[in-house]
Short mmCIF file of C-alpha atoms in Angstrom, two decimals:
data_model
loop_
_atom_site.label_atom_id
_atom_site.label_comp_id
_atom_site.label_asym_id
_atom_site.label_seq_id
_atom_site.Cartn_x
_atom_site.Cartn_y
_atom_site.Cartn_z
CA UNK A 1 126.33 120.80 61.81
CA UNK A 2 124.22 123.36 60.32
CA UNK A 3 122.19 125.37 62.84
CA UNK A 4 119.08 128.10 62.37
CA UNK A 5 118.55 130.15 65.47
CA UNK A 6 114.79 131.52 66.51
CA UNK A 7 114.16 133.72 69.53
CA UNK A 8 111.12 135.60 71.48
CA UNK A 9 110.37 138.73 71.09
CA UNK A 10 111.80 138.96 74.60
CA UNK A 11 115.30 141.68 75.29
CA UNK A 12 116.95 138.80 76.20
CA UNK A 13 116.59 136.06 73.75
CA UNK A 14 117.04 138.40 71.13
CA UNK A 15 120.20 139.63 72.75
CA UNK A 16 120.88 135.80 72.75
CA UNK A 17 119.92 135.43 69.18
CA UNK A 18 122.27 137.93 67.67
CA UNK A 19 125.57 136.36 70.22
CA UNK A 20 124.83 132.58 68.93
CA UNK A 21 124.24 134.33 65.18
CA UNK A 22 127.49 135.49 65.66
CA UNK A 23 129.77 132.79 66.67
CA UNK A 24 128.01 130.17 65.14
CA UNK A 25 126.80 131.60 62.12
CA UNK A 26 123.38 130.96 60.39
CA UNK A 27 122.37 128.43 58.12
CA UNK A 28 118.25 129.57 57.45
CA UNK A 29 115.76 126.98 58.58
CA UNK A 30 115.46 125.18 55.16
CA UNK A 31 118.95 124.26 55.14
CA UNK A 32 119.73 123.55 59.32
CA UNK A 33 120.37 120.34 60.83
CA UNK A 34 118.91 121.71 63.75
CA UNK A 35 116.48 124.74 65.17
CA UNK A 36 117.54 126.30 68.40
CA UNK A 37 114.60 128.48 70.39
CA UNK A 38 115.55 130.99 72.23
CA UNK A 39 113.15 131.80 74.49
CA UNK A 40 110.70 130.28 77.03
CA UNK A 41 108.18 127.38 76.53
CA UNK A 42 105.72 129.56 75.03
CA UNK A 43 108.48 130.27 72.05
CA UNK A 44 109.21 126.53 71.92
CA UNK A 45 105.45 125.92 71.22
CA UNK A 46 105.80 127.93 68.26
CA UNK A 47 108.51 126.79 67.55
CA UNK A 48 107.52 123.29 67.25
CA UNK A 49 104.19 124.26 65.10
CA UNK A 50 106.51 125.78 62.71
CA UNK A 51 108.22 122.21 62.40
CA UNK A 52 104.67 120.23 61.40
CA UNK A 53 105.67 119.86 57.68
CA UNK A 54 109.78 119.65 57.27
CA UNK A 55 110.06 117.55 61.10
CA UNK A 56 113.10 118.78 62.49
CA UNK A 57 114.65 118.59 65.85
CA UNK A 58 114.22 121.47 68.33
CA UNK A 59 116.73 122.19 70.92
CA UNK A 60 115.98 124.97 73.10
CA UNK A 61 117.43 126.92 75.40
CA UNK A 62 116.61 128.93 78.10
CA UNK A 63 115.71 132.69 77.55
CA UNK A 64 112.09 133.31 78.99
CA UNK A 65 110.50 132.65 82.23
CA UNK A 66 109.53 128.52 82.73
CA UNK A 67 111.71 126.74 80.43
CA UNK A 68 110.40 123.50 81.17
CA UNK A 69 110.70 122.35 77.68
CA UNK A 70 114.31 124.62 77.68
CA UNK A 71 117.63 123.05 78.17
CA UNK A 72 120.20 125.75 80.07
CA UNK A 73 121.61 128.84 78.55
CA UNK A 74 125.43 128.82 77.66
CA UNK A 75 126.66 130.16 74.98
CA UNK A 76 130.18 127.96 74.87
CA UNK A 77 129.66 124.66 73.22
CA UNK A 78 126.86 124.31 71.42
CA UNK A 79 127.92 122.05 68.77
CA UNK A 80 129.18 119.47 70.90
CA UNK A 81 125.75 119.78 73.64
CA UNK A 82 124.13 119.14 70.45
CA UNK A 83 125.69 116.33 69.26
CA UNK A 84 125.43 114.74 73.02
CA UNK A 85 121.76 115.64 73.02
CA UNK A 86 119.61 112.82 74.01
CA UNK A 87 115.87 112.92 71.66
CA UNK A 88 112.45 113.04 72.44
CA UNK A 89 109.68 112.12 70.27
CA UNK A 90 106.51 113.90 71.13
CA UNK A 91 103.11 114.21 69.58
CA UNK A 92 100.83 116.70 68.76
CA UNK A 93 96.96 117.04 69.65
CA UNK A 94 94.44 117.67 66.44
CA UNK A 95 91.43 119.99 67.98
CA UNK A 96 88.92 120.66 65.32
CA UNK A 97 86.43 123.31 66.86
CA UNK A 98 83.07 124.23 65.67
CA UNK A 99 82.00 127.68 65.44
CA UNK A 100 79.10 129.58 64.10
CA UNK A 101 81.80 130.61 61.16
CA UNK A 102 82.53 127.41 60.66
CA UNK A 103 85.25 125.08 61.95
CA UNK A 104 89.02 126.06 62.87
CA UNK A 105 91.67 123.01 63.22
CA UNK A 106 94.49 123.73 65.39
CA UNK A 107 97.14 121.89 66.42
CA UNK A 108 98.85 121.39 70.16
CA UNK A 109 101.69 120.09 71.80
CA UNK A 110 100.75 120.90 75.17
CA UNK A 111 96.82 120.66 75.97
CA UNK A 112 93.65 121.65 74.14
CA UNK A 113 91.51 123.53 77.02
CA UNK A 114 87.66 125.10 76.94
CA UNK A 115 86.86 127.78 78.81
CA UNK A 116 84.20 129.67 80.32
CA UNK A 117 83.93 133.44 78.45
CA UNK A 118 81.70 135.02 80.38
CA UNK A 119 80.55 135.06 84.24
CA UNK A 120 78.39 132.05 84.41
CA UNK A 121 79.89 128.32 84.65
CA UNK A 122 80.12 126.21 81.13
CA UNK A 123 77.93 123.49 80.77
CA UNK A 124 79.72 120.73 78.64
CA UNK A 125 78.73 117.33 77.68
CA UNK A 126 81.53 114.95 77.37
CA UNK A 127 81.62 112.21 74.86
CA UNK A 128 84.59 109.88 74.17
CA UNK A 129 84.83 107.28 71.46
CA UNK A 130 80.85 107.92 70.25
CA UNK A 131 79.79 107.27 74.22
CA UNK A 132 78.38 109.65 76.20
CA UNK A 133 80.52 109.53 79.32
CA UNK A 134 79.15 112.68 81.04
CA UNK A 135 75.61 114.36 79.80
CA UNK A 136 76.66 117.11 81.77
CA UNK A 137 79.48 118.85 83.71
CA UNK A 138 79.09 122.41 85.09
CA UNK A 139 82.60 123.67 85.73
CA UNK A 140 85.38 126.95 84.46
CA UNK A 141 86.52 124.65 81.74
CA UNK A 142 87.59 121.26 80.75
CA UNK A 143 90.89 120.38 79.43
CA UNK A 144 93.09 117.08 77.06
CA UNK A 145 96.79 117.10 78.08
CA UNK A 146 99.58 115.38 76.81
CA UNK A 147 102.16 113.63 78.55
CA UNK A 148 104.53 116.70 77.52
CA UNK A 149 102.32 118.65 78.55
CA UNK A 150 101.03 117.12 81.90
CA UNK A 151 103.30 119.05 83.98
CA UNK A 152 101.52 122.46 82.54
CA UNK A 153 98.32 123.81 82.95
CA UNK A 154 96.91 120.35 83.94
CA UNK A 155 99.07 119.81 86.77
CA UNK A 156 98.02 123.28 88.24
CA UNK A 157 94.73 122.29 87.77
CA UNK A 158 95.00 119.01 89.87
CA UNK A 159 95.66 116.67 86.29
CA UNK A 160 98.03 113.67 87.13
CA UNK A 161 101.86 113.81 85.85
CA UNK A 162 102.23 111.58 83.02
CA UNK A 163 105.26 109.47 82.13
CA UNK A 164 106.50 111.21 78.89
CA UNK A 165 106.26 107.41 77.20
CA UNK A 166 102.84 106.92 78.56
CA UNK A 167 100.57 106.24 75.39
CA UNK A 168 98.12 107.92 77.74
CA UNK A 169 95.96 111.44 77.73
CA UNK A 170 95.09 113.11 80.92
CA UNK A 171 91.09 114.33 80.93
CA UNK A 172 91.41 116.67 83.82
CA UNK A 173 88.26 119.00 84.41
CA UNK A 174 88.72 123.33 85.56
CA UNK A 175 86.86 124.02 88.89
CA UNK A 176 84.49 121.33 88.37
CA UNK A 177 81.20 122.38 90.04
CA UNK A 178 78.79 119.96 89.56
CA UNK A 179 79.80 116.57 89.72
CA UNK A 180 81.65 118.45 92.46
CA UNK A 181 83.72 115.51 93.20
CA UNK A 182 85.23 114.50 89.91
CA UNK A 183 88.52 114.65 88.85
CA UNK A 184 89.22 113.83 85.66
CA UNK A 185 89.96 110.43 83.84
CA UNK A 186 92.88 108.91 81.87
CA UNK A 187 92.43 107.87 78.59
CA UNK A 188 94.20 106.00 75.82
CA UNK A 189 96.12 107.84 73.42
CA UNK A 190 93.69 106.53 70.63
CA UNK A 191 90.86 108.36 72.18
CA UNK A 192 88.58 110.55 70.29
CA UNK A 193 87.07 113.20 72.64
CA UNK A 194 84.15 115.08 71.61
CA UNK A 195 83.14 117.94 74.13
CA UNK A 196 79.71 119.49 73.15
CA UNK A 197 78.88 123.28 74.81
CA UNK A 198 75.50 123.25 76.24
CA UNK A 199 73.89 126.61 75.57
CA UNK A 200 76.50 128.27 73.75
CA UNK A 201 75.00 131.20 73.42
CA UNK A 202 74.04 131.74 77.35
CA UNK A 203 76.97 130.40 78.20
CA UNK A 204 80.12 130.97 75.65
CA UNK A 205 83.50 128.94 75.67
CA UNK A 206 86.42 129.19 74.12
CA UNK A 207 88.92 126.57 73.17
CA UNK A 208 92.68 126.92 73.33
CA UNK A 209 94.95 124.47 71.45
CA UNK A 210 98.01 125.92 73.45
CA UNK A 211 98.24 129.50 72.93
CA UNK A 212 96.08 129.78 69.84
CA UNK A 213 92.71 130.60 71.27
CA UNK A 214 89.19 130.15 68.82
CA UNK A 215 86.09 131.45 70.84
CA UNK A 216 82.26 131.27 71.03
CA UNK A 217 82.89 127.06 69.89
CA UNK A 218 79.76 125.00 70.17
CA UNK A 219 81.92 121.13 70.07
CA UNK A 220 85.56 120.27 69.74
CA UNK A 221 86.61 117.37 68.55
CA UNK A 222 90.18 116.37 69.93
CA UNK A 223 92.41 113.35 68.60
CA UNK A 224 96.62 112.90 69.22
CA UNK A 225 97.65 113.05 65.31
CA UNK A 226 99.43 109.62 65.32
CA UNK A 227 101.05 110.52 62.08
CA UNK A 228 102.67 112.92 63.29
CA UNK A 229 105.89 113.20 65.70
CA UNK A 230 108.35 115.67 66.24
CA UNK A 231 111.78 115.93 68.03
CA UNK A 232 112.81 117.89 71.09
CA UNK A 233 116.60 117.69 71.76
CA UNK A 234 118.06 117.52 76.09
CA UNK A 235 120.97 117.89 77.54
CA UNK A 236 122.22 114.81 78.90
CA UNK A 237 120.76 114.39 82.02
CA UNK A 238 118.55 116.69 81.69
CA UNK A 239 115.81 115.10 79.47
CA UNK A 240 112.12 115.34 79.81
CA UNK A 241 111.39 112.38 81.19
CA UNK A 242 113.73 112.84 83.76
CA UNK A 243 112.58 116.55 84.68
CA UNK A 244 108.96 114.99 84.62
CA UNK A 245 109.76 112.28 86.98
CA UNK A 246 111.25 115.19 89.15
CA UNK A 247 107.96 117.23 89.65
CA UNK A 248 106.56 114.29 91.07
CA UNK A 249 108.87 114.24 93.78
CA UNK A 250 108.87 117.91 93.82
CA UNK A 251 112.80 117.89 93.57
#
């Protein structure tokens, strides 16, 4: 099995880097099997962008401060934790944002988020499928989660978990001010979301497709990319479906 190793910037996954380098050798990513990240889930995100065109697996491990897309740290073994590993397919978000210098398309594996840039609340309007669903929603920010990425930002914002085989997408709003009681909504994975920024200009937002951030955005338009599907390699035991079902029971 031929392997290419990719770390953090972070002392310890390069540390980590140049160990696995060393016993296992290094095959260059055009030419590996498999990519191992060495880092945290922030690295993995990377990681996975960096995978869009030649699709293959990811197995990461452990090196940064989460890790909930990260399988363990051990150095002994690899080959064979590999070859046990159990796949998941995942699938990215498409978020095409409008700007005043014209439109950015990023990519996420996570969430796509808008938020507030300055003091004052954003004013969105949400629109789903060419409906208007809400005219307008005063809140910190608005966000479209994955089911990889439900347990992230969207569950500390009050999202629902999602079962990582749910063909589902959580629409969970940030400090939501006015309707003051609304929580969200789940919607199919086919969805096309369309979030408009009332006022731009009084009242900037940016939009985040993970941790690649495009600001002063006037709509984003935000679609799963059905064509696309990439590969994250667990442990046995270990997968993300299982850790997901976990942090519902808070286990």
């Amino acid at each position: 099995m031929k392997l290419a190793f990719t770390a953090s910037a972070r002392p310890e996954a390069q540390e980590a880097l140049r160990r696995l380098r060393h016993t296992y050798g290094e095959s260059g990513e055009a030419e590996a099997d498999v990519i191992v990240a060495l880092g945290g889930d922030g690295h993995m995100l990377d990681a996975l962008r960096k995978r869009l065109k030649d699709k293959k697996p990811v197995y990461g491990m452990n090196r940064g401060t989460v890790g909930f897309l990260m399988n363990e740290y051990a150095e002994d073994g690899l080959v064979e934790r590999l070859e046990k590993a159990s796949p998941i397919r995942i699938r990215p978000l498409i978020a095409r944002s409008e700007t005043t210098d014209g439109q950015v398309v990023e990519r996420a594996f996570n969430e796509v988020s808008l938020l507030r840039q300055s003091a004052q609340s954003a004013w969105l309007k949400i629109i789903v499928d060419g409906a208007v669903r809400m005219p307008e929603l005063s809140c910190d920010g608005i966000m479209v989660a994955t089911p990889a990425g439900s347990t992230a930002y969207n569950y500390s914002a009050h999202g629902p978990i999602l079962p990582i085989n749910a063909r589902l997408l959580a629409l969970t709003p940030i400090s939501a001010f006015r309707p003051r009681r609304w929580r969200g909504a789940l919607l199919p994975h086919s969805a096309q979301v369309r979030i408009e920024v009332i006022d731009p200009e009084r009242r900037p937002v940016s939009c985040s497709a993970d941790n690649l951030e495009t600001r002063n955005v006037s709509a984003v338009d935000i679609r799963e990319d059905s064509s696309t599907s990439l590969t994250l390699l667990f442990d046995q035991g270990h997968a993300l479906d299982e850790r997901i079902l976990r942090e519902q029971f808070n286990v």
